[in-house]
mmCIF file of C-alpha atoms in Angstrom:
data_model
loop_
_atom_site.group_PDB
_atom_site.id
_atom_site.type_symbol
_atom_site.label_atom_id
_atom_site.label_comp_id
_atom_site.label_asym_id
_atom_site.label_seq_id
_atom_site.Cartn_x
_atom_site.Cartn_y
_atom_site.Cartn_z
ATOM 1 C CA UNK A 283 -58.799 -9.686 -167.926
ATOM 2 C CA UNK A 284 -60.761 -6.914 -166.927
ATOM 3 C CA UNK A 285 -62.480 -6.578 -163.050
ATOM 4 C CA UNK A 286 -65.866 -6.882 -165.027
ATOM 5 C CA UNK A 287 -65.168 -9.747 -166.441
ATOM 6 C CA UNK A 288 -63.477 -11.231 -163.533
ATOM 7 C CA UNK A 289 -66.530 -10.229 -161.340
ATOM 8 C CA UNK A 290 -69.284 -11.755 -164.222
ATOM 9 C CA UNK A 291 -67.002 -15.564 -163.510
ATOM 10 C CA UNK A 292 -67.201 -15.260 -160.102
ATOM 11 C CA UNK A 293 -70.781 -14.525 -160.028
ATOM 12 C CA UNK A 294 -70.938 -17.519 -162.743
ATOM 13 C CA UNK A 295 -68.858 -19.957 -160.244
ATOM 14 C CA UNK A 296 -70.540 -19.047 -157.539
ATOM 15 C CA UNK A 297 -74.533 -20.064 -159.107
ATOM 16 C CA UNK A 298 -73.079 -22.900 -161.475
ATOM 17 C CA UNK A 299 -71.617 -24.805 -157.711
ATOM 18 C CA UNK A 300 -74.028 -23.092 -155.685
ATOM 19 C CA UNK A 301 -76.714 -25.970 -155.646
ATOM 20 C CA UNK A 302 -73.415 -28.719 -154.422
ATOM 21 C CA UNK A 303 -71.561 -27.122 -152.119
ATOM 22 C CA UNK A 304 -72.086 -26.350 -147.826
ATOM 23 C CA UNK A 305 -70.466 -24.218 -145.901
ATOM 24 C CA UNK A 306 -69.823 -25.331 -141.723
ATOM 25 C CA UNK A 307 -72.243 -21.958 -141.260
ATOM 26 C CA UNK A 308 -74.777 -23.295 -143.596
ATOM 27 C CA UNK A 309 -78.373 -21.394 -144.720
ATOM 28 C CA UNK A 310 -79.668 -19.400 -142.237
ATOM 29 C CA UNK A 311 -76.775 -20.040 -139.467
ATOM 30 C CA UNK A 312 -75.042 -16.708 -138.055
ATOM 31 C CA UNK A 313 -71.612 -16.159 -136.405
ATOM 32 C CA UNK A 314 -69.449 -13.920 -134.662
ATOM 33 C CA UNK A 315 -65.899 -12.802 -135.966
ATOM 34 C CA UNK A 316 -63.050 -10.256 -133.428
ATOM 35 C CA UNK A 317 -59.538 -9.764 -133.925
ATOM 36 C CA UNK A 318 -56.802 -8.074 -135.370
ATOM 37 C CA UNK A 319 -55.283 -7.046 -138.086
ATOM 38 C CA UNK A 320 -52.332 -5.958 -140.542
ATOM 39 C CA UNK A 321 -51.443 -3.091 -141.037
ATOM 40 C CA UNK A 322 -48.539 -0.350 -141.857
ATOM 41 C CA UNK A 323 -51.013 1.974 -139.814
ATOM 42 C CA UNK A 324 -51.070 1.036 -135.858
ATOM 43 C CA UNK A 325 -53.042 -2.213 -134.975
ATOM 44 C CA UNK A 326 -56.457 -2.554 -136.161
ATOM 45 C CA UNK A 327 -59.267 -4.229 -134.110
ATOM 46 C CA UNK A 328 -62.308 -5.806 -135.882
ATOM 47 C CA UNK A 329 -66.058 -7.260 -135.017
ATOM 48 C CA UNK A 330 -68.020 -8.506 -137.643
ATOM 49 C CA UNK A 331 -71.347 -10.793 -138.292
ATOM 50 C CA UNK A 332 -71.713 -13.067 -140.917
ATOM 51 C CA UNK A 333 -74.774 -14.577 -142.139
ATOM 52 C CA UNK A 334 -75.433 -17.638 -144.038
ATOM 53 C CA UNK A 335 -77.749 -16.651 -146.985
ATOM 54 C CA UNK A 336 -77.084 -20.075 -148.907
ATOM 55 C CA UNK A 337 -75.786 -23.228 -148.449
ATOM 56 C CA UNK A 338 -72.536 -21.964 -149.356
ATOM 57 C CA UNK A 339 -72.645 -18.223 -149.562
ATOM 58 C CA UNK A 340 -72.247 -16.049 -146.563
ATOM 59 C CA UNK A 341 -73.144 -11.706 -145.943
ATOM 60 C CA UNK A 342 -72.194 -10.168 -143.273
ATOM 61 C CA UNK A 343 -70.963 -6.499 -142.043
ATOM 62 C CA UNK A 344 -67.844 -5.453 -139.996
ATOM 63 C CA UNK A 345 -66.430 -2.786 -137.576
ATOM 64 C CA UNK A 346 -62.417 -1.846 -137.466
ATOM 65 C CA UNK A 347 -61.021 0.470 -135.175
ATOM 66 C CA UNK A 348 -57.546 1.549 -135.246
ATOM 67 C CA UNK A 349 -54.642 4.455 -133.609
ATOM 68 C CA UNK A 350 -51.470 5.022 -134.509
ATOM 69 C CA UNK A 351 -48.302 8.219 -134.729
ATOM 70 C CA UNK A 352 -47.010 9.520 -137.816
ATOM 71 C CA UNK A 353 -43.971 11.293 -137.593
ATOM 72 C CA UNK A 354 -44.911 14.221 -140.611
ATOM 73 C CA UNK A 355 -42.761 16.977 -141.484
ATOM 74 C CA UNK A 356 -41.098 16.510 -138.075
ATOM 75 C CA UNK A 357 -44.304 16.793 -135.774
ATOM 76 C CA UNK A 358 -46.034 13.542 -134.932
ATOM 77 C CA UNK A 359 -49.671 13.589 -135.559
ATOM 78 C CA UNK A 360 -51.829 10.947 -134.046
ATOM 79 C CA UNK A 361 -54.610 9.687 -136.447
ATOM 80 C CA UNK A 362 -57.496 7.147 -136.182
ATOM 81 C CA UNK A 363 -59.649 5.130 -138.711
ATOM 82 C CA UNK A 364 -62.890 3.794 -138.021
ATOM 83 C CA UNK A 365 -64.058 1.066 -141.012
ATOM 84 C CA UNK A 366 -67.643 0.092 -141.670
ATOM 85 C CA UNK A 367 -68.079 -2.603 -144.427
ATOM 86 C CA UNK A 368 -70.189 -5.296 -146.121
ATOM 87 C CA UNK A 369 -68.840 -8.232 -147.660
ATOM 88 C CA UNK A 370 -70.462 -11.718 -149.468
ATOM 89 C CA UNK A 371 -67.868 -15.215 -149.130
ATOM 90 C CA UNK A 372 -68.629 -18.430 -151.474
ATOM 91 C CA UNK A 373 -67.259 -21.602 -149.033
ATOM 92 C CA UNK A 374 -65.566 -24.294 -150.863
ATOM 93 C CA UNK A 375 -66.121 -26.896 -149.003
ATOM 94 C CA UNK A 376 -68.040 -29.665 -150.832
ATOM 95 C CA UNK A 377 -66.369 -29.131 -154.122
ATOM 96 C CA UNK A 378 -63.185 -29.645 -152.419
ATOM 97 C CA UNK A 379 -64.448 -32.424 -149.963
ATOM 98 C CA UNK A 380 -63.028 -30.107 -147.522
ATOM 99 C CA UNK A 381 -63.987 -31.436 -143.711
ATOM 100 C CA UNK A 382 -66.333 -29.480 -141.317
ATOM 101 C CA UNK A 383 -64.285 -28.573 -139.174
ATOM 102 C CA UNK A 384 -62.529 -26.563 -141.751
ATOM 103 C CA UNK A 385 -63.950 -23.593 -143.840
ATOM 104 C CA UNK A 386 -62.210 -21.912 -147.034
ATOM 105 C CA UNK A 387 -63.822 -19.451 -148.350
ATOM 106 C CA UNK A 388 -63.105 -16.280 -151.307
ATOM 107 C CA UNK A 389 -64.892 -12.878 -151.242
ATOM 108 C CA UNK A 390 -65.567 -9.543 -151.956
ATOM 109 C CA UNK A 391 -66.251 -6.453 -149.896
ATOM 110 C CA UNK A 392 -66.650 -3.310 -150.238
ATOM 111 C CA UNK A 393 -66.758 -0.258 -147.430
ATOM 112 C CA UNK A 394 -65.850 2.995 -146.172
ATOM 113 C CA UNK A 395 -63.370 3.893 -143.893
ATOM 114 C CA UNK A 396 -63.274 7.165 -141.339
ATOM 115 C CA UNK A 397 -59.606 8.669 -141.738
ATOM 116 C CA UNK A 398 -59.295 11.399 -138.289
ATOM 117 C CA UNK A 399 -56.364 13.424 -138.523
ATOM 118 C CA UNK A 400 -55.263 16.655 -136.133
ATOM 119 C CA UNK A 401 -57.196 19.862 -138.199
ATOM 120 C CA UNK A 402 -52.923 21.033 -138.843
ATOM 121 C CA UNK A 403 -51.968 17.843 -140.622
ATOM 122 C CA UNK A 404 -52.026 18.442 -144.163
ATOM 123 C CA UNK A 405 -50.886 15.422 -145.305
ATOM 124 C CA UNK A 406 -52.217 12.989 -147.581
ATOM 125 C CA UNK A 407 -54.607 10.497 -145.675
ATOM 126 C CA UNK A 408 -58.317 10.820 -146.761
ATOM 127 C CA UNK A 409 -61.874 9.020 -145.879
ATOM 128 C CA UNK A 410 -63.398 6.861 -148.521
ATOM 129 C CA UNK A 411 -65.147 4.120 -150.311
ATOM 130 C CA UNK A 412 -63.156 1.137 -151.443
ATOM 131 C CA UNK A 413 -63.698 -2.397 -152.924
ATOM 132 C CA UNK A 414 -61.567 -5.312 -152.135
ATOM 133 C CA UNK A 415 -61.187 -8.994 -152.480
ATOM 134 C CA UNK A 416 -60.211 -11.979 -149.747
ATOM 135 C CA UNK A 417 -59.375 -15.191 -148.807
ATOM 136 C CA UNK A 418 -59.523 -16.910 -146.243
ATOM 137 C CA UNK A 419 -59.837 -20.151 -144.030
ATOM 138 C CA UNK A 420 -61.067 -21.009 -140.381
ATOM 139 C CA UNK A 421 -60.430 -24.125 -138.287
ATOM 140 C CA UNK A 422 -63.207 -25.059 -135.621
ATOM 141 C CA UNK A 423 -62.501 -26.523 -132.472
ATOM 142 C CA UNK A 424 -65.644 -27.286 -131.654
ATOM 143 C CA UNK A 425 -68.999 -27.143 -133.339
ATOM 144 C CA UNK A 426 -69.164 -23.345 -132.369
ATOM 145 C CA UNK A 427 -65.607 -22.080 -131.599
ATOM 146 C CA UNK A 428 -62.978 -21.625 -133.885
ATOM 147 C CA UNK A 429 -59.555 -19.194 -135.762
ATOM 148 C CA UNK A 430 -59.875 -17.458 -138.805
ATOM 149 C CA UNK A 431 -56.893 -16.074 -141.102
ATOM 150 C CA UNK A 432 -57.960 -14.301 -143.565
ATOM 151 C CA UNK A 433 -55.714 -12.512 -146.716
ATOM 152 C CA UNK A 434 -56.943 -9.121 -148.125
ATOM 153 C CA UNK A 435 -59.518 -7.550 -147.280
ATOM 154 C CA UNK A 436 -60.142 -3.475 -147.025
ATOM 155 C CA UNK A 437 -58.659 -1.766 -144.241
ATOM 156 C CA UNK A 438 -56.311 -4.283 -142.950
ATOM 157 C CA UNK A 439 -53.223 -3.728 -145.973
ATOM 158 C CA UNK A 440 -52.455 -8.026 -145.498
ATOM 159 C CA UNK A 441 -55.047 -9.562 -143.713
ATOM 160 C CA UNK A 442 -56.383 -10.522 -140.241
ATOM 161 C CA UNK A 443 -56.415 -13.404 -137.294
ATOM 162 C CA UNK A 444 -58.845 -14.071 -134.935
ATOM 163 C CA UNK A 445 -61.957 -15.744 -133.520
ATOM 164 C CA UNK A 446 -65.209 -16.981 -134.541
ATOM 165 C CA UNK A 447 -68.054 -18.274 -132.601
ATOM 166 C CA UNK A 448 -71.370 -19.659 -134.367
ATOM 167 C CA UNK A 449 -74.490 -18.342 -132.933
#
């Protein structure tokens, strides 16, 4: 199956439940994500906003910042990558009956990503745009405070962990 095609179900999914199902951020509710990443490229830091747009559909934006050595044609060359992107999350919570203090969620993002090198590296790292998928899942504590793990994702090469706080 083709990405089209995969992208025209998930739009389908997401308007054929859209009217059932509630995300713990709800329409109109805002929160605040940080934390870190994974990576084969130093350890990225992230800050993001999401926004609830629908009762079950979420937008938001993100920062990542990251550092790291690479050992090139014996010289190490320090590099960093600065990440700016958008993403939109469907929350499966009422179809799965899945409690409010839980959230589980599936998405797609798409951003750009600022690769610095030393001007004398001439390896093969380069800015761009990229598209990506995730999933992921966050446990409140409280009615504000909570973890998030999330799988995919641009920029962070297996996921991320870290905080969210509703506003």
């Amino acid at each position: 199956m083709n990405s089209k095609k995969i992208s025209l179900l998930f739009v389908m999914f997401l308007l054929a439940f859209g009217a059932m199902a509630q995300s713990p951020l709800g329409k109109g509710g805002s929160q605040l994500n940080a934390g870190v990443g994974f990576s084969n490229w130093g350890l990225p830091v992230y800050v993001g906003l999401d926004f609830g747009v629908h009762p079950d559909i979420t937008l938001g934006g993100e920062l990542s910042f990251r550092s790291y050595g690479e050992n090139y044609n014996k010289v190490k060359y320090n590099h960093t990558l600065i990440g700016i992107y958008g993403n939109a999350n469907y929350h499966f919570n009422s179809i799965l009956q899945i409690p409010r203090n839980w959230d589980l969620y599936l998405g797609l993002n798409v951003g750009f990503v600022i690769w610095n090198s030393p001007s004398d590296y001439d390896g093969s790292h380069n800015s761009g745009l990229g598209l990506g998928a995730q999933l992921g899942t966050r446990y409140y504590f409280t009615n504000r405070f909570g973890l998030n793990l999330e799988l995919g994702g641009l920029g962070f090469n297996g996921g991320k962990f870290g905080i969210s706080y509703k506003l």
